[in-house]
Coordinates of C-alpha atoms in Angstrom, one line a residue:
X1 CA -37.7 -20.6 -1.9
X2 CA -33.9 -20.0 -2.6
X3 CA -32.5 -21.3 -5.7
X4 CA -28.8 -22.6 -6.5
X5 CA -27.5 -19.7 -7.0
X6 CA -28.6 -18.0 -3.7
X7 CA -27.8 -20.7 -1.6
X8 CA -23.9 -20.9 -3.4
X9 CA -23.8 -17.1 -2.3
X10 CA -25.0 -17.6 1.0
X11 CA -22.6 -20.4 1.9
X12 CA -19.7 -18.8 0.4
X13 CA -20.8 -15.8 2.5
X14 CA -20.3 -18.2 5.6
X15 CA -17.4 -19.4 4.4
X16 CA -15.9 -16.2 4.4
X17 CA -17.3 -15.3 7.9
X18 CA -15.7 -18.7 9.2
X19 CA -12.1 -17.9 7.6
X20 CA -11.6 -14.2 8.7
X21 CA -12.7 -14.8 12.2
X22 CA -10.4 -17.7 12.5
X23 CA -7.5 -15.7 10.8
X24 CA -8.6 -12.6 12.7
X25 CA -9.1 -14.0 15.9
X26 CA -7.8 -17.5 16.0
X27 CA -4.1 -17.6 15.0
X28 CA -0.7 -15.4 15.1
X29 CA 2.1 -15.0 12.6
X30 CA 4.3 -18.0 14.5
X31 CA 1.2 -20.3 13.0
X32 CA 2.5 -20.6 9.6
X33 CA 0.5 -23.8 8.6
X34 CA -2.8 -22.6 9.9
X35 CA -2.0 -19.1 8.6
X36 CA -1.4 -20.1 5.3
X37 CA -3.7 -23.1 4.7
X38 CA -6.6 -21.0 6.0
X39 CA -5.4 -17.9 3.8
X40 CA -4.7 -19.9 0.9
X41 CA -8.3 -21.1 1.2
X42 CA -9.6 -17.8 1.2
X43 CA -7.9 -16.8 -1.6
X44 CA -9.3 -19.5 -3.8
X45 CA -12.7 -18.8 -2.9
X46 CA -11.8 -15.1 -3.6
X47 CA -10.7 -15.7 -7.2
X48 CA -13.9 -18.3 -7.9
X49 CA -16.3 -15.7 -6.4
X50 CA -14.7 -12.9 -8.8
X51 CA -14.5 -15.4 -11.6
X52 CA -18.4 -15.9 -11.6
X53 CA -19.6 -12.8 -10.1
X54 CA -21.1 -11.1 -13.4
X55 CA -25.2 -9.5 -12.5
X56 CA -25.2 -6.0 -10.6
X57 CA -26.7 -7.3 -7.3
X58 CA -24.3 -10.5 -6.6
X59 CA -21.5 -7.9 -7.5
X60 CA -23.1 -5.7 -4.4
X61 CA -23.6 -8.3 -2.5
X62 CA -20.2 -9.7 -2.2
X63 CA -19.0 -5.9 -2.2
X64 CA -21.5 -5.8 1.2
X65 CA -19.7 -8.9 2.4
X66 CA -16.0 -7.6 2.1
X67 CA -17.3 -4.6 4.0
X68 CA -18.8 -6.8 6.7
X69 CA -15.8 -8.7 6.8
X70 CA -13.9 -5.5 7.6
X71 CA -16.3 -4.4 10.4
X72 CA -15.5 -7.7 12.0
X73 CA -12.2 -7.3 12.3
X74 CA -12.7 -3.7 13.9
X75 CA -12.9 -5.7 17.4
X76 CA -9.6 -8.1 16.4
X77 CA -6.3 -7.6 18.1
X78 CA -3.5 -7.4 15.2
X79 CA -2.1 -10.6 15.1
X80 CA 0.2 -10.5 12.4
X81 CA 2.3 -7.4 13.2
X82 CA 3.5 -5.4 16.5
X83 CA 3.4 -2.1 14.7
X84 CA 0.5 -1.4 16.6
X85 CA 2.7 -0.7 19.7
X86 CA 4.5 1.9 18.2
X87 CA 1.3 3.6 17.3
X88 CA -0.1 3.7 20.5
X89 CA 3.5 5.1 22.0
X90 CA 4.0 7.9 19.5
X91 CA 0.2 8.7 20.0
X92 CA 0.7 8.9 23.6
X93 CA 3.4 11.4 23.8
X94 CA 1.4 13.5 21.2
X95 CA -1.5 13.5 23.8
X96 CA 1.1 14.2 26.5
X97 CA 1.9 17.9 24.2
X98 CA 5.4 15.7 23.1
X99 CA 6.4 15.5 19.3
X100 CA 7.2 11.7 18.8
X101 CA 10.0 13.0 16.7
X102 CA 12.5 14.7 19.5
X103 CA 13.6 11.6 21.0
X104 CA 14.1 8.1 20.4
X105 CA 11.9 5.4 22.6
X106 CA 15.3 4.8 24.8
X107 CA 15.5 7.9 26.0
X108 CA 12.4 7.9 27.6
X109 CA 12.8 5.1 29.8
X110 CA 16.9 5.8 30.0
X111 CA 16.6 9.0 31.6
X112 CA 13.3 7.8 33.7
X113 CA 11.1 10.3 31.9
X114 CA 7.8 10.3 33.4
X115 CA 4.9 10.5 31.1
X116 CA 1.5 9.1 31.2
X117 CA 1.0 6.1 29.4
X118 CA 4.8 5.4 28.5
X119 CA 5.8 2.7 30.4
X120 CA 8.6 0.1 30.6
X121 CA 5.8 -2.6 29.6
X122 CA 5.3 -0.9 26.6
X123 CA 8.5 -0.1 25.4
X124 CA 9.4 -4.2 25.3
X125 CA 6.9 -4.5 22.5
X126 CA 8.5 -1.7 20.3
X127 CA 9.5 -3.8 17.3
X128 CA 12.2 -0.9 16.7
X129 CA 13.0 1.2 20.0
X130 CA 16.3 1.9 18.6
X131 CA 14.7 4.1 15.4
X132 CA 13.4 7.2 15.3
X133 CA 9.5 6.6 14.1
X134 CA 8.6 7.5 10.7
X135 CA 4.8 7.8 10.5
X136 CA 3.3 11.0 8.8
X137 CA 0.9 13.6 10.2
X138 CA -2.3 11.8 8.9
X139 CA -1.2 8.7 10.9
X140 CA 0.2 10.8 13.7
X141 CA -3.4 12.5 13.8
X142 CA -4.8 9.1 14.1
X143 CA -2.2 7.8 17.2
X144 CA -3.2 10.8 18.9
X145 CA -7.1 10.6 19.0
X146 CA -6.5 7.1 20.3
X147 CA -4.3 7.6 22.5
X148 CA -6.9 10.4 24.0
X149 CA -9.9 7.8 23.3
X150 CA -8.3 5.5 25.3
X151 CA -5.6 6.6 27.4
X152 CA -4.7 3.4 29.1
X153 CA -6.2 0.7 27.2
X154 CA -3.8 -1.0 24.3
X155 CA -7.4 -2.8 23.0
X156 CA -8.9 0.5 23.0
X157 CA -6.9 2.1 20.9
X158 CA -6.7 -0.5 18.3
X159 CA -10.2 0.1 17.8
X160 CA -10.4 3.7 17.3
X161 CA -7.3 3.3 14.6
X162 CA -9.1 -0.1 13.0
X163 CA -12.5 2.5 13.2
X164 CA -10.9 5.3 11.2
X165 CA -9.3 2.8 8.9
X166 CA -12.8 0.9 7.9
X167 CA -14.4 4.4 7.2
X168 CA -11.5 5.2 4.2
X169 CA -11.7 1.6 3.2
X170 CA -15.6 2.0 2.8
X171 CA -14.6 5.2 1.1
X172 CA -12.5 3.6 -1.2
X173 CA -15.4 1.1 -2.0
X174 CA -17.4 4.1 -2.9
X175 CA -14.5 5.8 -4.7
X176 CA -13.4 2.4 -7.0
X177 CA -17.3 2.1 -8.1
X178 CA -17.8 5.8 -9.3
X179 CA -13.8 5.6 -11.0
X180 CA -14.5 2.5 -12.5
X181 CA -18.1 3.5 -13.7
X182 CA -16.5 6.6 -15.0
X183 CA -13.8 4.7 -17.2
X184 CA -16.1 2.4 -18.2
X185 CA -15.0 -0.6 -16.8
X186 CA -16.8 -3.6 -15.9
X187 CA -17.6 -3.1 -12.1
X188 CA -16.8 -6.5 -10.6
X189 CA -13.2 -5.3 -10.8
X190 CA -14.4 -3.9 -7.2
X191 CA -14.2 -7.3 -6.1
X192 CA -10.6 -7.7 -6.7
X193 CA -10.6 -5.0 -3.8
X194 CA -13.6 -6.0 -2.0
X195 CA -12.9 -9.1 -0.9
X196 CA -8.9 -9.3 -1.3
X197 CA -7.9 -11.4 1.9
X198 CA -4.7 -9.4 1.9
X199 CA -6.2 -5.7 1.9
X200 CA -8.8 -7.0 4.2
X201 CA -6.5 -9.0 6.7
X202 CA -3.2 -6.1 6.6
X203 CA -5.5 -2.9 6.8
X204 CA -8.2 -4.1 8.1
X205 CA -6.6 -6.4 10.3
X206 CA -3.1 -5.3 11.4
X207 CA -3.8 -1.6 11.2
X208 CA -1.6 -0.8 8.1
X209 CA -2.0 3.1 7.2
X210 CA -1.9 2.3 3.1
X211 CA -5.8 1.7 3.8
X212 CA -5.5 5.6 4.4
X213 CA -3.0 6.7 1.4
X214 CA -5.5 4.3 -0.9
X215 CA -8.3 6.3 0.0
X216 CA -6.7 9.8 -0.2
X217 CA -5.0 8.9 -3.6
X218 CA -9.0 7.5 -5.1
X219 CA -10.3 10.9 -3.8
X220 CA -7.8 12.8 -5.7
X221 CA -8.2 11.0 -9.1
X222 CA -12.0 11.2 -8.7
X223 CA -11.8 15.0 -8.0
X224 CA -9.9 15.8 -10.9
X225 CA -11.2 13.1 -13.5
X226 CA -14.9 13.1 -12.9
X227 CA -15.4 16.6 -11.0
X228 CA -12.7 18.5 -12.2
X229 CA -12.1 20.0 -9.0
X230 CA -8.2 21.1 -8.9
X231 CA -7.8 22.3 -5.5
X232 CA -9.8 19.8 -3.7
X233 CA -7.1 16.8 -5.7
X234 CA -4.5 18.8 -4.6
X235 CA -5.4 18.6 -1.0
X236 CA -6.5 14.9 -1.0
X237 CA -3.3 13.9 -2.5
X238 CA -1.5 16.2 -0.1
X239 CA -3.2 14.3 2.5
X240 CA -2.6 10.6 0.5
X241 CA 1.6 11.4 1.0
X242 CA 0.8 12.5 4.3
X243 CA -0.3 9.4 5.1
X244 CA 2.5 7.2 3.1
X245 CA 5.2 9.2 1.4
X246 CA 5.0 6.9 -1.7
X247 CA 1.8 9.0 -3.3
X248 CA 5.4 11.1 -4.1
X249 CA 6.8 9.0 -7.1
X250 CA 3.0 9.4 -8.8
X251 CA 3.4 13.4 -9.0
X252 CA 4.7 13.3 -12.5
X253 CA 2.4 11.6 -14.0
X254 CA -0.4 14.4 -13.1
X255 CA 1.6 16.8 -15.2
X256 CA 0.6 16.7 -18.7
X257 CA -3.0 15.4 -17.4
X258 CA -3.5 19.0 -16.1
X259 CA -3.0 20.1 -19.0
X260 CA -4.7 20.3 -22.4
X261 CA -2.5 22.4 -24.3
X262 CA -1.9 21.2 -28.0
X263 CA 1.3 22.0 -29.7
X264 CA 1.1 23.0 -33.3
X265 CA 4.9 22.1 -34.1
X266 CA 6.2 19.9 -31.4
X267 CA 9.7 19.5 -31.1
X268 CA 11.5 16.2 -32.6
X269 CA 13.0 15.9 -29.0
X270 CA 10.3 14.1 -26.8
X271 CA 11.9 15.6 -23.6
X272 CA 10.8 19.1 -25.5
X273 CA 8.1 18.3 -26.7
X274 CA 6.9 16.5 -23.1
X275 CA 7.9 19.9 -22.1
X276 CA 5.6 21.8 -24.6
X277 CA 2.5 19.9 -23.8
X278 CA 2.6 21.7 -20.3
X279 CA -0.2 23.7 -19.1
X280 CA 1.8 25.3 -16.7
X281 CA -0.7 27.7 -15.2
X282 CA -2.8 24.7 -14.0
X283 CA -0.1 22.7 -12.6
X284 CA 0.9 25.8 -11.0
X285 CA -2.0 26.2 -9.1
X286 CA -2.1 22.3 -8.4
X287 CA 1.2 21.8 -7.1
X288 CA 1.0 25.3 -5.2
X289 CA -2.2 23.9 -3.4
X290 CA -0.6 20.5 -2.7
X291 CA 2.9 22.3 -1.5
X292 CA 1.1 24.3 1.0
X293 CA -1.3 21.7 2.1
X294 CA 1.6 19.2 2.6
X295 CA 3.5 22.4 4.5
X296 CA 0.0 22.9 6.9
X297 CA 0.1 19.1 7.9
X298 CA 3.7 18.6 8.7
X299 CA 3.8 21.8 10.6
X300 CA 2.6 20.7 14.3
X301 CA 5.8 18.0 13.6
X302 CA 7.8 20.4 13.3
X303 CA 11.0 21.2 15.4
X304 CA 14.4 21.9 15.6
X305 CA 15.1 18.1 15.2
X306 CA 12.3 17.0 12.9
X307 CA 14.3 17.4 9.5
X308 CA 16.9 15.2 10.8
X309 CA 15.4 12.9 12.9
X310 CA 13.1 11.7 9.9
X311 CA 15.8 12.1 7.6
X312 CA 17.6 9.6 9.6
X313 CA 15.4 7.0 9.7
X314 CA 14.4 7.2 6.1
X315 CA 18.3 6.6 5.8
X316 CA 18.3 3.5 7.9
X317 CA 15.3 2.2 5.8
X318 CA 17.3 2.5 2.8
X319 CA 20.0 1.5 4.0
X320 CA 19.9 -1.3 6.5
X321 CA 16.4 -3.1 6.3
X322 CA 16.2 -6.2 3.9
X323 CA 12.7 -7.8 3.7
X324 CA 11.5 -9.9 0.7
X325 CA 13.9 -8.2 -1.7
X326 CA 14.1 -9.2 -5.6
X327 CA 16.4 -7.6 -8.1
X328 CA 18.3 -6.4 -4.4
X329 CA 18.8 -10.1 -3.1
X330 CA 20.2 -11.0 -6.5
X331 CA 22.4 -8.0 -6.4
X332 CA 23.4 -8.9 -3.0
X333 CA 24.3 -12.4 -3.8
X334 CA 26.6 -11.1 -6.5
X335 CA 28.0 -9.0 -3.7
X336 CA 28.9 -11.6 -1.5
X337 CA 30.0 -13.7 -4.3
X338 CA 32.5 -11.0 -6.0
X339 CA 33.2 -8.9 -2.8
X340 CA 32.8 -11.4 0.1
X341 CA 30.4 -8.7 2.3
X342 CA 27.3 -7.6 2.3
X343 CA 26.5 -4.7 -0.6
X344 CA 23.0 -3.0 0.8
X345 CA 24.8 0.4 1.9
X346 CA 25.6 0.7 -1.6
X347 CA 22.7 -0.9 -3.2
X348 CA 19.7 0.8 -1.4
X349 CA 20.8 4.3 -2.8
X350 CA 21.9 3.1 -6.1
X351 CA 18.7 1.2 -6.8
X352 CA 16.6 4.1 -4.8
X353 CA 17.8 6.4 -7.9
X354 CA 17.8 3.4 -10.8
X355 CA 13.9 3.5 -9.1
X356 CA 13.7 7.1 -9.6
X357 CA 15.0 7.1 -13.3
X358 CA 12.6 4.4 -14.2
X359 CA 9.4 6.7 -13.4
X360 CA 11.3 9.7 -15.4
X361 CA 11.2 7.1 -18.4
X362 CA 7.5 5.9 -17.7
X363 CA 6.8 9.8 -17.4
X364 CA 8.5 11.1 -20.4
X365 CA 7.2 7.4 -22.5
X366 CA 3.4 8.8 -22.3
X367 CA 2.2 9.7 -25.7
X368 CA -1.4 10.2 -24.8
X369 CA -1.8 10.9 -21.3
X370 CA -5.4 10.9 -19.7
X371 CA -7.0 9.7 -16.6
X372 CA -8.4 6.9 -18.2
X373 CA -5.1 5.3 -17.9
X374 CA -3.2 6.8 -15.5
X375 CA -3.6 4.2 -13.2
X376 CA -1.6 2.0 -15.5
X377 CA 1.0 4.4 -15.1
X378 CA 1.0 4.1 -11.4
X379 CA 1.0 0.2 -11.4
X380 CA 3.9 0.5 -13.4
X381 CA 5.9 3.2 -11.2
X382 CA 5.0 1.3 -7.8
X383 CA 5.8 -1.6 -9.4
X384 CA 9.1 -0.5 -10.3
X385 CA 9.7 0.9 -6.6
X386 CA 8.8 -2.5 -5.3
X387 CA 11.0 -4.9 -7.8
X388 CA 14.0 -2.4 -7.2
X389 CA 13.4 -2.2 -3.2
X390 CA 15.3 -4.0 -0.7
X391 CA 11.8 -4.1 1.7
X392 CA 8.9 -5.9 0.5
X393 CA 6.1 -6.3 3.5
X394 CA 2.7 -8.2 2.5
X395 CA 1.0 -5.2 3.4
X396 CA 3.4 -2.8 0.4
X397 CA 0.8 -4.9 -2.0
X398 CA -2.1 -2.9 -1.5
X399 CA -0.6 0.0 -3.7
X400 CA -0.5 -1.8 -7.2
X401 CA -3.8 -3.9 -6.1
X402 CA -5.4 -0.8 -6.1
X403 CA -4.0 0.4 -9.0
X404 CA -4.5 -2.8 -11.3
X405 CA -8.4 -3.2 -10.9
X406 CA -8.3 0.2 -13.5
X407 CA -6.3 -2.0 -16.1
X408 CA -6.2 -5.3 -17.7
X409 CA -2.6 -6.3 -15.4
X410 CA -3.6 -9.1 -12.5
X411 CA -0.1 -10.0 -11.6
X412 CA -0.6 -7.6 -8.3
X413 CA -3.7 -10.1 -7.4
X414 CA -1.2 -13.3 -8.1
X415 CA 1.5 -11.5 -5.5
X416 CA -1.3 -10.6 -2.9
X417 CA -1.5 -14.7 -3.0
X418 CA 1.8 -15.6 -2.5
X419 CA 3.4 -12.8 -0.9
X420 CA 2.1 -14.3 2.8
X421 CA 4.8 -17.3 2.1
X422 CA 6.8 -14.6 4.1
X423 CA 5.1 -15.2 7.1
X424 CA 7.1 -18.6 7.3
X425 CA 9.9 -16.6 8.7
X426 CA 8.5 -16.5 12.2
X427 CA 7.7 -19.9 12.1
X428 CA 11.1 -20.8 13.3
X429 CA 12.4 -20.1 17.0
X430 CA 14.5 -17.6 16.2
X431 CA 13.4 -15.4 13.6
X432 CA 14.8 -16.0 9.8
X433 CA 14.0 -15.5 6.3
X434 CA 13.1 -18.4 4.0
X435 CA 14.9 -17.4 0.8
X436 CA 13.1 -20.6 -0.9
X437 CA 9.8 -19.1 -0.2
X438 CA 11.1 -15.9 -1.9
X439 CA 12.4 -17.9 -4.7
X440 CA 9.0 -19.4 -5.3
X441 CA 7.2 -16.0 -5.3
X442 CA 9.0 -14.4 -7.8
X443 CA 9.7 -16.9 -10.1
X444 CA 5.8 -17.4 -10.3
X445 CA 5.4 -13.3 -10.3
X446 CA 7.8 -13.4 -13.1
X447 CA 6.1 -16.0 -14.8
X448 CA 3.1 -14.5 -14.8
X449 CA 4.1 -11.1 -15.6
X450 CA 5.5 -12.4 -18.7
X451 CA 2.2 -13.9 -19.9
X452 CA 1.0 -10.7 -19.3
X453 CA 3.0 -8.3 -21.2
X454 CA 3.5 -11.1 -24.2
X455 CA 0.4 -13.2 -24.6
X456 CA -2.6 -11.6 -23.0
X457 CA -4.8 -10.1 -25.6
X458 CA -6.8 -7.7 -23.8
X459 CA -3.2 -5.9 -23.6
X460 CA -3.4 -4.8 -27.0
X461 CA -4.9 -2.0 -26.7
X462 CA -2.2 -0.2 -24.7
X463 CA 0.5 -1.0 -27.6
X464 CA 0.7 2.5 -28.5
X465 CA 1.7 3.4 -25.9

């Protein structure tokens, strides 16, 4: 006979199966109502089924269900973003023996270029045919066996990139169990991952390739922390920037946590005394490994106009895209207000490096670095690079919700919430961004990040620090 509590958990079970195929398979980003009725609902069931998730075998239940709910969506078009077009196109000219780096998508169809595969059809769903792409060798890899898979069939390929992505997010699973078992933590923080409609419906989903970087960067903490196994981190975070770049801005914070050198007379400087600390053998052979492993990936990439290509549009990211800003849209209202333009040439480097020197300070800060808190390190780093960034997607998220479930910080679960009021933007006819909705997310991010650092008790613990 089932009891209450079994029949609650089987029903919300349903529930869930209900919502993702509707959002997975029912409705596109120009549906904002449904889209955010239906994902609002889903994050309220979310926070309950956290909330009163507490015995071992509900905990793997529900962890069972967010994996279910992921195979699902293995065999739904992306609906929320065209990226996927791009993908298929840059992993068709790799199975073609082109590097998707020489030219830009124009000049394919300008100069008549025939390739299998790269048609005229296609190239009207590039969301950016004017940009050189700028996915990495792990996502390159991935285009590529797709594109091979399924030479011809959009669907096809979609599957074979949604297939690879549901393996590293069943990794990761596996990989934020053992870490937080290992920290000591209590493991229902796995459901904050688990079940996450935005992890579940942007990687899972829409294909978005920090499902891969997530899984890459767990393996290299595990490696290190719990099987002290240098060279094997090295490579999986080698392959976690390979992947994203953004693993980059976390390499600092692995320097002193290779090393367990005591200083018998440190200096009064922290700088020198950070310096000190180093065990510089080990990170060495660390950042030796990872330097070589990055230099073995990139290398098929590689050609005459690789380097500048990539540099470029890594430029035009910094410099020309505005999504979802924060501190940057107040920046560039002062800018329009005091200079009477536009401001974002100047501000994406200026706040690129104010980013930079922010994670210097975080780096040089730690008193007692271990891996038992590094990952409050890295919400704090990412989270700097996000507040300072002129670019915000839904899917940019997954990073510090990752990174929180080691720490007593939820405001990352809060923003996975609200952060799909973006999607309101192509609700209108022509596209446009709803600086209301903005408004309303931050403010209530803010909010909430102030509890968190001033009145939230289980923070105490990290005051010396």
């Amino acid at each position: 006979m089932i009891n209450k509590k079994n029949a609650i958990v089987f029903f919300s079970t349903g529930i869930f199966l209900l919502l993702t195929w509707y959002l997975g398979f029912q409705i596109d980003r120009t549906q904002f109502f449904y889209l955010i009725t239906h994902y609002g609902f889903f994050f309220l069931l979310y926070l309950v089924v956290y909330h009163y998730s507490s015995d071992h075998k509900t905990i793997l239940w529900y962890t069972g269900v967010g994996v279910g709910l992921r195979f699902l969506l293995i065999f739904a078009f992306p609906n929320l973003s065209d990226d996927v077009y791009r993908f298929i196109w840059d992993g068709r000219l790799i199975a073609n023996g082109i590097n998707p780096f020489d030219h830009l998508p124009t000049y394919y169809i300008e100069e008549g270029v025939n390739i299998s595969g790269i048609s005229t059809a296609l190239y009207e769903q590039l969301n950016s045919p004017n940009y050189f792409t700028i996915y990495p060798p792990v996502n390159q890899f991935i285009f590529a066996t797709a594109a091979y898979l399924f030479p011809n069939s959009i669907i096809g390929s979609s599957i074979v990139m949604k297939s690879y992505l549901f393996l590293m997010e069943v990794g990761s699973l596996y990989l934020i169990f053992q870490l937080l078992r290992h920290f000591q933590l209590p493991e229902k923080n796995i459901l904050l991952y688990a079940l996450n409609p935005l992890i579940i419906f942007e990687i899972m989903g829409n294909i978005h390739f920090e499902g891969a970087m997530i899984f890459f960067l767990l393996l290299s903490v595990w490696l290190i922390a719990i099987k002290q196994q240098l060279v094997g981190s090295a490579i999986a975070m080698a392959l976690a920037i390979a992947s994203k770049l953004l693993p980059l801005i976390f390499l600092p914070f692995f320097i002193l946590r290779l090393s367990n050198k005591l200083v018998e007379q440190p200096s009064k400087s922290r700088i020198i005394a950070w310096f000190q600390r180093i065990d510089w053998l080990k990170n060495l052979l660390f950042f030796g490994v990872l330097g070589i492993s990055l230099l073995l990936l990139f290398l098929p990439l590689f050609s005459g106009s690789f380097l500048a290509n990539f540099g470029a549009s890594l430029n035009l990211y910094f410099q020309k895209f505005e999504f979802n800003g924060s501190i940057s849209y107040l920046l560039r209202w002062l800018g329009y207000k005091y200079k009477g333009y536009n401001i974002i040439q100047y501000l994406g480097p200026s706040l690129s490096i104010l980013a930079f020197l922010s994670i210097l300070y975080l780096m040089f800060r730690e008193q007692t670095p271990r891996w038992n808190n590094l990952f409050k390190q890295l919400l704090f780093a990412i989270c700097a690079y996000l507040f300072l960034s002129m670019t915000v997607h839904p899917w940019y998220v997954a990073l510090p919700i990752v990174c929180c479930l080691f720490t007593p910080f939820r405001f990352p679960i809060l923003w996975s919430g609200l952060i799909f009021l973006t999607y309101i933007n192509y609700n209108y006819v022509a596209y446009q961004e709803n600086l209301w909705m903005v408004a309303i997310e931050y403010i209530l991010i803010g909010i909430f990040v102030g509890y968190e650092f001033f009145f939230n008790d289980e923070l105490e613990m990290m005051n010396d620090e």
